[in-house]
Short mmCIF file of C-alpha atoms and ligand atoms in Angstrom, two decimals:
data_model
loop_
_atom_site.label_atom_id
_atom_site.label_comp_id
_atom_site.label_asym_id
_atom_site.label_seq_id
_atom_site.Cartn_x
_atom_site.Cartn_y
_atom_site.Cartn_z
CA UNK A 1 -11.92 155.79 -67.69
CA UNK A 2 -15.01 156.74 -65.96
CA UNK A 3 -15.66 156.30 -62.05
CA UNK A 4 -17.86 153.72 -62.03
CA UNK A 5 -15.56 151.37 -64.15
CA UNK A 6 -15.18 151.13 -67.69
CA UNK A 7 -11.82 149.40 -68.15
CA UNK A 8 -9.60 151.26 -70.73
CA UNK A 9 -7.62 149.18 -73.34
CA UNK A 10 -3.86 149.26 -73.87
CA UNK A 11 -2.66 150.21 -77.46
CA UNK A 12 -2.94 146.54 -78.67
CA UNK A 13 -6.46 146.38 -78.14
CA UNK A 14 -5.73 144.00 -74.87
CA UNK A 15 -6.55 145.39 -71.00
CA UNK A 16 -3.64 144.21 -69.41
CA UNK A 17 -2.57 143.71 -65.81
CA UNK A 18 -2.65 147.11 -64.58
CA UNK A 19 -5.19 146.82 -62.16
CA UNK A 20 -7.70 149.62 -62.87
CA UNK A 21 -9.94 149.71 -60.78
CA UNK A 22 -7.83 150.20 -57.54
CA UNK A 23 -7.66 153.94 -58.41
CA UNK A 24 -11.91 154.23 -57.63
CA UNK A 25 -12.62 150.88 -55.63
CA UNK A 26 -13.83 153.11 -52.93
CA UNK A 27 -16.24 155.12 -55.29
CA UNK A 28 -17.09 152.17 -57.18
CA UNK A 29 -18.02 150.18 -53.19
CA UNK A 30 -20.38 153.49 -53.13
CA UNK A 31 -21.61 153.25 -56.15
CA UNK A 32 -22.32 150.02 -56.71
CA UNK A 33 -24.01 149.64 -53.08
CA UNK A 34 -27.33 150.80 -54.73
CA UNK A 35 -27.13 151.95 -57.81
CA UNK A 36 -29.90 150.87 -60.05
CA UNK A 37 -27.70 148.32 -62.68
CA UNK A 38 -25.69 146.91 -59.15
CA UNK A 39 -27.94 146.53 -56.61
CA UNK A 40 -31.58 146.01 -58.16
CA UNK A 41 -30.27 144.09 -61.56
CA UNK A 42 -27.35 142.32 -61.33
CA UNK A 43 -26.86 141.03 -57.53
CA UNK A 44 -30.62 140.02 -57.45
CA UNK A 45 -30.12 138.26 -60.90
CA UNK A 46 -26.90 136.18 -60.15
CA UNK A 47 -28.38 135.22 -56.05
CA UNK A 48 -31.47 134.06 -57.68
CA UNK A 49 -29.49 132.10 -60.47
CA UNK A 50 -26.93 130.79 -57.15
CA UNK A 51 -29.79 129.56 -55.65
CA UNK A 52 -29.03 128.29 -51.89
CA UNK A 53 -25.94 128.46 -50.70
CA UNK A 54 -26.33 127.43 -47.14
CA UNK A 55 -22.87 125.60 -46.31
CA UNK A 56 -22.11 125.46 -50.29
CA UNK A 57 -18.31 126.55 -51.04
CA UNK A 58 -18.72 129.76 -53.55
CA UNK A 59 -15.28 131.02 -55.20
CA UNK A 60 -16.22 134.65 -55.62
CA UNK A 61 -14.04 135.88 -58.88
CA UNK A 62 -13.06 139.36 -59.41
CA UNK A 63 -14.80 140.19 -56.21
CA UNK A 64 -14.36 143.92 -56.30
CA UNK A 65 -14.93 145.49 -53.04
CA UNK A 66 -16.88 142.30 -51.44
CA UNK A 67 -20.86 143.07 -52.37
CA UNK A 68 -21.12 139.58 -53.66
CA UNK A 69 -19.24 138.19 -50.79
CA UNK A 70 -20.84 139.87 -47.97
CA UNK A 71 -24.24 138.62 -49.09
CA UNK A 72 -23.51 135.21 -49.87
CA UNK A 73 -21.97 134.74 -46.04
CA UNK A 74 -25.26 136.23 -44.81
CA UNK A 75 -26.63 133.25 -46.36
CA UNK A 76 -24.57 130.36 -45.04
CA UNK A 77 -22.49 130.26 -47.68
CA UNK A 78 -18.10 129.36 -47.12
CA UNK A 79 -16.61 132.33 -49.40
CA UNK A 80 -13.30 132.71 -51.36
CA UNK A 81 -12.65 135.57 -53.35
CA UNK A 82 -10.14 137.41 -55.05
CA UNK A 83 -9.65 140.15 -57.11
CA UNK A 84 -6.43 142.39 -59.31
CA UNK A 85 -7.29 145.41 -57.05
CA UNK A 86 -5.15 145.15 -53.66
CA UNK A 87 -7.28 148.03 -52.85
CA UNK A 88 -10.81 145.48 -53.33
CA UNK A 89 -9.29 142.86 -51.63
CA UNK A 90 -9.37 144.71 -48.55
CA UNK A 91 -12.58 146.64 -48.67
CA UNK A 92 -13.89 142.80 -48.80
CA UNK A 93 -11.93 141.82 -45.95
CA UNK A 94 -13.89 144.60 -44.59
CA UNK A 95 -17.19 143.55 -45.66
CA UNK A 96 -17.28 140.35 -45.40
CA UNK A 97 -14.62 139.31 -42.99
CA UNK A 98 -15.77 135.40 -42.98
CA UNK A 99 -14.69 135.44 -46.25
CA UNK A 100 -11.03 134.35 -47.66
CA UNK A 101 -9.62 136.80 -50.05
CA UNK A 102 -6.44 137.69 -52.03
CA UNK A 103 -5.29 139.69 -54.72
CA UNK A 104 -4.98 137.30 -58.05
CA UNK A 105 -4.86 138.21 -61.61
CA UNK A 106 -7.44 136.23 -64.14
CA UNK A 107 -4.19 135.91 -65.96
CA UNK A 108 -2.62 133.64 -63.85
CA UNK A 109 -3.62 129.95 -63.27
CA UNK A 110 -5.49 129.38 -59.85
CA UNK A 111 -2.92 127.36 -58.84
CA UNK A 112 -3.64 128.10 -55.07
CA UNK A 113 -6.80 126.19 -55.40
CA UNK A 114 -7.49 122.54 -56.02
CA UNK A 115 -9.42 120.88 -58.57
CA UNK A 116 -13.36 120.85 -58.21
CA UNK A 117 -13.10 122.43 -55.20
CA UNK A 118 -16.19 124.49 -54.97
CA UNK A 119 -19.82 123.77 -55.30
CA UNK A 120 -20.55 127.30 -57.03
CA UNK A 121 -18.41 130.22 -58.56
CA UNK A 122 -19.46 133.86 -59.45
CA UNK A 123 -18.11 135.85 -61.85
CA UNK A 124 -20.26 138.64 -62.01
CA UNK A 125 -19.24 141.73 -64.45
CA UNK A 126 -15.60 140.70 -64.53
CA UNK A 127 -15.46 139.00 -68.48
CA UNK A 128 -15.32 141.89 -69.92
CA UNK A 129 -11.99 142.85 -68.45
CA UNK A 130 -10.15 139.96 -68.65
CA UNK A 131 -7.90 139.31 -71.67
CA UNK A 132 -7.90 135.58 -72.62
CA UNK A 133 -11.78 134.90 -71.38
CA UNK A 134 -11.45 130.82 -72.60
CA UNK A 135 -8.44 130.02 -70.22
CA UNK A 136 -9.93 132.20 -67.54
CA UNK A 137 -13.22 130.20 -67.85
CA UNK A 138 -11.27 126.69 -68.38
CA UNK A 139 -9.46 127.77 -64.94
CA UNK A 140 -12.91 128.41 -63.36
CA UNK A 141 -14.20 125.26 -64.91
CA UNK A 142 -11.24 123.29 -63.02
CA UNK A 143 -11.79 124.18 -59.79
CA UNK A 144 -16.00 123.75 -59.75
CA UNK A 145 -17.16 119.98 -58.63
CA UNK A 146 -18.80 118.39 -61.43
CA UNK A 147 -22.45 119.03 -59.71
CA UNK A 148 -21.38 122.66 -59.74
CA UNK A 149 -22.56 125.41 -61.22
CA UNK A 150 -20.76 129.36 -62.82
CA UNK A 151 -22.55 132.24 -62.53
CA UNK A 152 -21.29 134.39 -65.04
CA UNK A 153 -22.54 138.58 -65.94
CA UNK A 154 -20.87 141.22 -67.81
CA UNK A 155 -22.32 144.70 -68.54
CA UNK A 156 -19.85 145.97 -71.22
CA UNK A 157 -19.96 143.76 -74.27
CA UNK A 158 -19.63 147.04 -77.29
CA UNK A 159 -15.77 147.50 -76.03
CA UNK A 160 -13.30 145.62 -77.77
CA UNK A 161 -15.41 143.77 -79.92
CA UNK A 162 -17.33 141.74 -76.82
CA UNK A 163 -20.68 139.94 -78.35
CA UNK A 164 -23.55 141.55 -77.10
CA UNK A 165 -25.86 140.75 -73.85
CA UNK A 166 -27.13 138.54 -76.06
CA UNK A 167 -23.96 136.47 -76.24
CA UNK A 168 -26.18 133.19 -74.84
CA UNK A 169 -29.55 133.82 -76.87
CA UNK A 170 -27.29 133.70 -79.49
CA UNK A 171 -26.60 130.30 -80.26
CA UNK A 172 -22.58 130.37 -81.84
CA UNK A 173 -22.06 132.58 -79.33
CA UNK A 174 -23.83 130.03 -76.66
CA UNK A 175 -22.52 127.05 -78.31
CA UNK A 176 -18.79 128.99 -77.88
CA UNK A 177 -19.30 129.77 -74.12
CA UNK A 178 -20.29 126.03 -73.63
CA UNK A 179 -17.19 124.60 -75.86
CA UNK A 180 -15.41 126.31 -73.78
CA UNK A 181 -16.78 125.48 -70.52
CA UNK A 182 -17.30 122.12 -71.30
CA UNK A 183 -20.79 121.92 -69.96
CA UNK A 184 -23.85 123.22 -71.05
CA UNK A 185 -25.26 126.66 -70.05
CA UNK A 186 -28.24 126.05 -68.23
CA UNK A 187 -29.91 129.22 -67.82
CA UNK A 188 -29.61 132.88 -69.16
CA UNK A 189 -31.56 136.19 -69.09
CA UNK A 190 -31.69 139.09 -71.47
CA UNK A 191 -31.98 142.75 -71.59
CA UNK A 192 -35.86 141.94 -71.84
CA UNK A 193 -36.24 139.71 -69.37
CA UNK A 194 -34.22 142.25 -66.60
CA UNK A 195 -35.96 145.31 -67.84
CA UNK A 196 -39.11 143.19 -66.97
CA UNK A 197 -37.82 142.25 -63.74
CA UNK A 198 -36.51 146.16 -62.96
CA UNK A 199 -39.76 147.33 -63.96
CA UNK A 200 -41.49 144.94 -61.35
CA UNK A 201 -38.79 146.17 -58.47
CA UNK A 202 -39.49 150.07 -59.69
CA UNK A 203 -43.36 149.81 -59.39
CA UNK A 204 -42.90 146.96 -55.86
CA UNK A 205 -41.16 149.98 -54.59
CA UNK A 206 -43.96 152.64 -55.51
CA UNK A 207 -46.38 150.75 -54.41
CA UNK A 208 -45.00 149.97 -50.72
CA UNK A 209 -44.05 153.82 -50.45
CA UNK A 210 -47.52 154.95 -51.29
CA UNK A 211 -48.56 152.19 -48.45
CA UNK A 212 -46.58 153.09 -45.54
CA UNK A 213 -47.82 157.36 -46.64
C1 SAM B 1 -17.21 145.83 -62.23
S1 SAM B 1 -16.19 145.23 -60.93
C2 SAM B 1 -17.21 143.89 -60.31
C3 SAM B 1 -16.89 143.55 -58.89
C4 SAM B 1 -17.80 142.51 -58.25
N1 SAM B 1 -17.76 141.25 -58.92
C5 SAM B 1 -19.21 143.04 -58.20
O1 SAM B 1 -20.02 142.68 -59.05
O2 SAM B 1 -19.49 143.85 -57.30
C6 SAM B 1 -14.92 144.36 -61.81
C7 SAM B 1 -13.88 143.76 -60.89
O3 SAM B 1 -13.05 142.88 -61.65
C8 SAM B 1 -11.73 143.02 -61.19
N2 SAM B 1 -10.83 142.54 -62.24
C9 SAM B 1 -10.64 143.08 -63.45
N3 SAM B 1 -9.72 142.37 -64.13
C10 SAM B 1 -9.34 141.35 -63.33
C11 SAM B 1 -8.41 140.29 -63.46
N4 SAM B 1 -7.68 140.13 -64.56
N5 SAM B 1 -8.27 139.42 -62.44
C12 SAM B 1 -8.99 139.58 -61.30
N6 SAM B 1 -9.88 140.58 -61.11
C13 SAM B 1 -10.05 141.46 -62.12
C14 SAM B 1 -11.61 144.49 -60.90
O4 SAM B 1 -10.51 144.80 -60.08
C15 SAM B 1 -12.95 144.80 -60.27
O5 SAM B 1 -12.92 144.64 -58.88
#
């Protein structure tokens, strides 16, 4: 398992309910507080997809250590989350202590929350961990109002035979995530159009460095 969070699979091929990443949350809260994929790629990617989320309720799934969470509540926003990790649970409680958070397993129903409850949830680079991805993403799909919206990201898609980033430019794959969702996906980004978007960030950066020398 590395630090920074590459789940490992049990013999069957499944990752099971050992929850992994309590062993590094702290490194991986470190780590993922500006590291290049974290900070300047995904988080700026999913807020930007979120949109506003002044007074909007946001279910914040698989939280980790509370990133996610901390920012949305800097923007107005009323934040549940939960995560496997006891261990991420409270680092969020830390960071974000607006927020509402518990420990709860992907695997389980979300039976502590009602149906179409919130106007947005994130599920940003949890996927990829999770076992039975269509019930986790029909449970998601319960408790969003009809004129919500799901983020979703993942970063690992070559273990255990994931589709690739490209899972929505592909269109079975697409047409799969929206069967299963029940809605259509409305909007998606690539490898190209990040590495774009990164590139822009790298040389904003350069440029307002060589302003304030
Ligand atoms: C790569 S971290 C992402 C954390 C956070 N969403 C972020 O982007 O900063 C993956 C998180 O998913 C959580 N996780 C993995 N499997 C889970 C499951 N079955 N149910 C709930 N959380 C899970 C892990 O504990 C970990 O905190």
């Amino acid at each position: 398992m590395s630090k920074h969070g590459n789940a490992t699979s049990t013999t069957d091929g499944t990752v099971g309910r050992h929850p992994q990443y309590d062993v590094f949350a702290d490194g991986y809260l470190e780590h993922a507080t500006n590291s290049v994929y974290n900070a300047h790629y995904d988080r700026p990617a999913c807020l930007r997809l979120l949109g506003d989320v002044a007074n909007k309720t946001v279910l914040d799934a698989g939280c980790g250590p509370g990133l996610y969470s901390e920012e949305l509540v800097r923007r107005g926003a009323r934040v549940v989350g939960f995560d496997q990790s006891e261990r991420m649970v409270e680092l969020s409680r830390q960071l974000a202590p607006q927020g509402d958070f518990r420990v709860h397993d992907l695997a389980d129903p979300l039976d502590w929350l009602d149906d179409k409850q919130f106007d947005l949830v994130l599920l940003a680079l949890v996927l990829e961990h999770v076992d039975d991805r269509r019930a986790t993403l029909a449970e998601l799909r319960r408790v969003l109002k009809e004129t919500g919206a799901l983020v979703v990201s993942f970063q690992h898609p070559p273990q255990r035979g994931f589709p690739t980033v490209e899972l929505f430019r592909h269109n079975t794959h697409r047409r799969q995530m929206e069967s299963w969702l029940g809605r259509p996906v409305l909007e998606d980004f690539s490898r190209a159009d990040i590495r774009r978007d990164l590139r822009r960030r790298v040389l904003d950066r350069a440029d307002s460095r060589a302003a304030s020398n």
